[in-house]
Structures are given as C-alpha cells and as structure tokens.
JSON list of C-alpha atoms in Angstrom, two decimals:
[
{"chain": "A", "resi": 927, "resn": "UNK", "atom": "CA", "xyz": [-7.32, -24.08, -7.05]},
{"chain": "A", "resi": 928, "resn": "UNK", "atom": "CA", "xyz": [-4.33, -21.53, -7.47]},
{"chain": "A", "resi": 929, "resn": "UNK", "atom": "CA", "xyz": [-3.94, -19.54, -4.72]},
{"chain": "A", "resi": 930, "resn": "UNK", "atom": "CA", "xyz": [-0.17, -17.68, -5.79]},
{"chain": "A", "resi": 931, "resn": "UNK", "atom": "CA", "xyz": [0.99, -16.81, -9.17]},
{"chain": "A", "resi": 932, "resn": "UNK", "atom": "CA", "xyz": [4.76, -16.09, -9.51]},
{"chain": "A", "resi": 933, "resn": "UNK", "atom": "CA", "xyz": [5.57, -14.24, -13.05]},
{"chain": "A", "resi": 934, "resn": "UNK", "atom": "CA", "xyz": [7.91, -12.24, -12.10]},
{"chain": "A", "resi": 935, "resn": "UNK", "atom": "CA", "xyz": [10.42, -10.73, -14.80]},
{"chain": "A", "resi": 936, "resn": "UNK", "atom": "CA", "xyz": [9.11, -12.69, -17.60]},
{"chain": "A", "resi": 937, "resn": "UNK", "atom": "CA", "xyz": [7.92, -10.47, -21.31]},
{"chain": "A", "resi": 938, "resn": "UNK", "atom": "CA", "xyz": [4.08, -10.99, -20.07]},
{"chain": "A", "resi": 939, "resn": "UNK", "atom": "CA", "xyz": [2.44, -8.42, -22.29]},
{"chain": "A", "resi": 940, "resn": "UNK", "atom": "CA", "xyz": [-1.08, -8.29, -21.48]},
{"chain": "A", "resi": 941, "resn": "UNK", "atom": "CA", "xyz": [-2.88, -9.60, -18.65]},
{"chain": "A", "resi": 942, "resn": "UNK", "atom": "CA", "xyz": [-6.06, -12.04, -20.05]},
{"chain": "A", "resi": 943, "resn": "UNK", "atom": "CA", "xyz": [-9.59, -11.76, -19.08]},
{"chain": "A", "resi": 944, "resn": "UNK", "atom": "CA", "xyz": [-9.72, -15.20, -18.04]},
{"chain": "A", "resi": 945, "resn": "UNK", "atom": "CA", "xyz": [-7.64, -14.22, -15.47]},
{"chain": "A", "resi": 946, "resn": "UNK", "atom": "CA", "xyz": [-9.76, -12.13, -13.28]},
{"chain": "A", "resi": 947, "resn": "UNK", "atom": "CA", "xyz": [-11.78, -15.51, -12.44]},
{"chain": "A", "resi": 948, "resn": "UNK", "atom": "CA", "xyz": [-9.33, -17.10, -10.78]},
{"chain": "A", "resi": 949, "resn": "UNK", "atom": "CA", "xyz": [-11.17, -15.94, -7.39]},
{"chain": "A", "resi": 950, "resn": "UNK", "atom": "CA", "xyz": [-9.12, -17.75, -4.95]},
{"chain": "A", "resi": 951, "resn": "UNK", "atom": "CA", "xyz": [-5.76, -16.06, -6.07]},
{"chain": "A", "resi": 952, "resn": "UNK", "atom": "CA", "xyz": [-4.29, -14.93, -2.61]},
{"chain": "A", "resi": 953, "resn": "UNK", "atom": "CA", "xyz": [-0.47, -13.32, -4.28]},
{"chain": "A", "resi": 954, "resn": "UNK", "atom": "CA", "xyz": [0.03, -11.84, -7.39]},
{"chain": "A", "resi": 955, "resn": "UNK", "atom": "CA", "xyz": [3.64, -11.41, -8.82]},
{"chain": "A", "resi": 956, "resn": "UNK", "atom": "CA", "xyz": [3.62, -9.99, -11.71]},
{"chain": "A", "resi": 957, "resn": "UNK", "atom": "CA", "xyz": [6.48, -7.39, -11.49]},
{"chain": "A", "resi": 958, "resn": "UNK", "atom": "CA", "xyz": [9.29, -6.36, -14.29]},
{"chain": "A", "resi": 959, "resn": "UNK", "atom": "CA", "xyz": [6.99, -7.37, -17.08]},
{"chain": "A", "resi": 960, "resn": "UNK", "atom": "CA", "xyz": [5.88, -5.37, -20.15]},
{"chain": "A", "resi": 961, "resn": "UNK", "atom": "CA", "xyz": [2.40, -5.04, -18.91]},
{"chain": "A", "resi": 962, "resn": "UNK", "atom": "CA", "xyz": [1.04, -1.99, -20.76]},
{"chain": "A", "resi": 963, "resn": "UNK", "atom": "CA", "xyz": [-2.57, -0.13, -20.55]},
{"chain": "A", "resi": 964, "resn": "UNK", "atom": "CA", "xyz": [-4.70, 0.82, -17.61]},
{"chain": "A", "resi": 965, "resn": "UNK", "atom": "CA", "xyz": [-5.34, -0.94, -14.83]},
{"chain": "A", "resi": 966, "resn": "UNK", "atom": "CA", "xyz": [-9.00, -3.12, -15.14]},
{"chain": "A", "resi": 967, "resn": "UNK", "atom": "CA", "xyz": [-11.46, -2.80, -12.35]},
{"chain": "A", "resi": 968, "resn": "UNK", "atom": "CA", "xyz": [-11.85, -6.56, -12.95]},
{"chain": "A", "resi": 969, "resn": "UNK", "atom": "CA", "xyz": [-8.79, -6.86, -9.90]},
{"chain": "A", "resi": 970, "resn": "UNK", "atom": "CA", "xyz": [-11.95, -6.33, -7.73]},
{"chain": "A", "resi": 971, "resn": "UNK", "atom": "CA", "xyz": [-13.05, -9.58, -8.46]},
{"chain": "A", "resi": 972, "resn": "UNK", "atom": "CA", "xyz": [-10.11, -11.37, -6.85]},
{"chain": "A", "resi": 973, "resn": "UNK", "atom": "CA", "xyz": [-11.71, -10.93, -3.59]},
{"chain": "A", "resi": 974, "resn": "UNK", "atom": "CA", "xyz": [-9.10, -13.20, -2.12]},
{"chain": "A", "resi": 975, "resn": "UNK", "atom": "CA", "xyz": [-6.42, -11.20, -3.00]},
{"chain": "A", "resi": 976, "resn": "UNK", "atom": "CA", "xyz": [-3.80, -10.56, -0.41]},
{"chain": "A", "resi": 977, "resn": "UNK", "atom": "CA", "xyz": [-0.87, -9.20, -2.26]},
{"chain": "A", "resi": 978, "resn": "UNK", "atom": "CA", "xyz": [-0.66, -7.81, -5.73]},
{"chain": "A", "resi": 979, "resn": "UNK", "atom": "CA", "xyz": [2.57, -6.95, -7.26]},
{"chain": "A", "resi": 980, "resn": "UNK", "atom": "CA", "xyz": [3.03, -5.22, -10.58]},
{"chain": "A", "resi": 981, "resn": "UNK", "atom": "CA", "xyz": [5.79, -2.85, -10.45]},
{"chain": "A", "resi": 982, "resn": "UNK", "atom": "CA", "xyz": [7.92, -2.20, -12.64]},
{"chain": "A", "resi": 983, "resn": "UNK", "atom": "CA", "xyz": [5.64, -2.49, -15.66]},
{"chain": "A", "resi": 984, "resn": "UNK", "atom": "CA", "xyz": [4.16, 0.20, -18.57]},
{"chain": "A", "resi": 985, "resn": "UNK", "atom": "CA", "xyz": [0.62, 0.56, -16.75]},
{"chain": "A", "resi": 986, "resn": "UNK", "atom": "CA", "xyz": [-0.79, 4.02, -17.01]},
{"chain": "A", "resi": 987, "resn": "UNK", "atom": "CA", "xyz": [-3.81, 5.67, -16.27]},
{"chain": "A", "resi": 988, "resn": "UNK", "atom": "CA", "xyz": [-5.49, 6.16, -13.12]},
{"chain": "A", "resi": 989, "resn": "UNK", "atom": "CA", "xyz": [-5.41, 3.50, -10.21]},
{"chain": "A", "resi": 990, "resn": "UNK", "atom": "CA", "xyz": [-8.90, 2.00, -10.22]},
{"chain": "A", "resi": 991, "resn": "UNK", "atom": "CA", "xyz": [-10.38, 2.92, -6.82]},
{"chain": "A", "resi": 992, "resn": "UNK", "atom": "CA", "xyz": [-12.61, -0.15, -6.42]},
{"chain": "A", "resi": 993, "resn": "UNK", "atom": "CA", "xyz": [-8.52, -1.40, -5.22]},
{"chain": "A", "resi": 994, "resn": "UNK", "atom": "CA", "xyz": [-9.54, 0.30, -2.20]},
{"chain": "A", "resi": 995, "resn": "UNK", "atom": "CA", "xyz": [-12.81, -1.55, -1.13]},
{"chain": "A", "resi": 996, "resn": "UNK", "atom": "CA", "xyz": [-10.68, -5.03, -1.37]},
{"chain": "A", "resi": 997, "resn": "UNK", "atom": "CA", "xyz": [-10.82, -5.97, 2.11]},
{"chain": "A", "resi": 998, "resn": "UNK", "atom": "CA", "xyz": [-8.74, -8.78, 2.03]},
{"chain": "A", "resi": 999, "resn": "UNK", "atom": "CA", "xyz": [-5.92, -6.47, 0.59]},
{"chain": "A", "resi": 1000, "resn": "UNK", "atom": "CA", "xyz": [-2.50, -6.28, 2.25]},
{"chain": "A", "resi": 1001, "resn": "UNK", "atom": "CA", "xyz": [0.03, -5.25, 0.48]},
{"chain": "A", "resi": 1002, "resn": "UNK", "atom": "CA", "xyz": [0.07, -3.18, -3.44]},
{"chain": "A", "resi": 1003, "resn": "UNK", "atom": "CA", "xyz": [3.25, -2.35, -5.12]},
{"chain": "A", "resi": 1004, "resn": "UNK", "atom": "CA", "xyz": [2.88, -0.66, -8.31]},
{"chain": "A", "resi": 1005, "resn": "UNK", "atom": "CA", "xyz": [5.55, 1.80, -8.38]},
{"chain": "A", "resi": 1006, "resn": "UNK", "atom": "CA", "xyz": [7.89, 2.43, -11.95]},
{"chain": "A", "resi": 1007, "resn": "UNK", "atom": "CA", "xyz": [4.92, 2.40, -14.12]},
{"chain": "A", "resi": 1008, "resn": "UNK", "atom": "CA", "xyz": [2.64, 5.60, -15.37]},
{"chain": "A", "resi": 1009, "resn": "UNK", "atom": "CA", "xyz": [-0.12, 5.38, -12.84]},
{"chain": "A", "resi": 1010, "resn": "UNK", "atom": "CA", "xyz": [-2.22, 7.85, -11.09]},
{"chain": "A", "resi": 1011, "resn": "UNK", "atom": "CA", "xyz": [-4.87, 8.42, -8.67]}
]
C-alpha cells in the first residue's frame, strides 16, 4: 500500500475524498499547489500519518482540531495559506 505521496508544486486543485482512505499514508507532500477551501476533518482518518505538508496553498478556514488527537503526528507545515485556529 502507499505509504508517501510526493505532489509537491504541481496545479492539484482539490484534494478527493477517495483520498482520505488511503490509511497507511505515513508523508504527505502536497505543498505549492492551488489547494483551495477548508481543511476536512477526514485528515483524522490517516491515522498513520507522520508528516503532512501543505504549505503554500489557498486553504482557509479554521485548522480542524481533531489534527491534534493524531498521535502518530510529527511534523505539520501549513504556513502561506488563510488558516486559523
């Protein structure tokens, strides 16, 4: 199963639902991207999740705070977007 996803600096617009059941994602690149909206709580599923990366994108909104109960969480990077919280 995929455990890293690399997308760095592509035009990725959205994100897809089908995404969020990829449960043994470990890093998430997804940085420099056009990735616009809030931020799902459906991150919370990947509870493998090591490393998530979306900076430099158009999120907005407040930062879910389910993030926070992700034990398995390292390392976030979401600055340049619109978020708070």
């Amino acid at each position: 199963k995929l455990k890293a996803l690399h997308a760095t600096n592509n035009q990725i617009s959205e994100i897809p639902h089908e995404f969020y059941a990829m449960d043994q994602l470990e890093s998430v690149f997804l940085s420099f991207n056009f990735i616009t909206g809030k931020m799902p709580i459906e991150w919370s599923q990947l509870t493998n999740l090591r490393e998530l990366y979306l900076f430099g994108n158009l999120l907005s909104g407040e930062i879910p705070s389910q993030l926070g109960l992700m034990t398995s969480l390292v390392e976030v990077v979401l600055s340049s977007n619109f978020l708070s919280g």
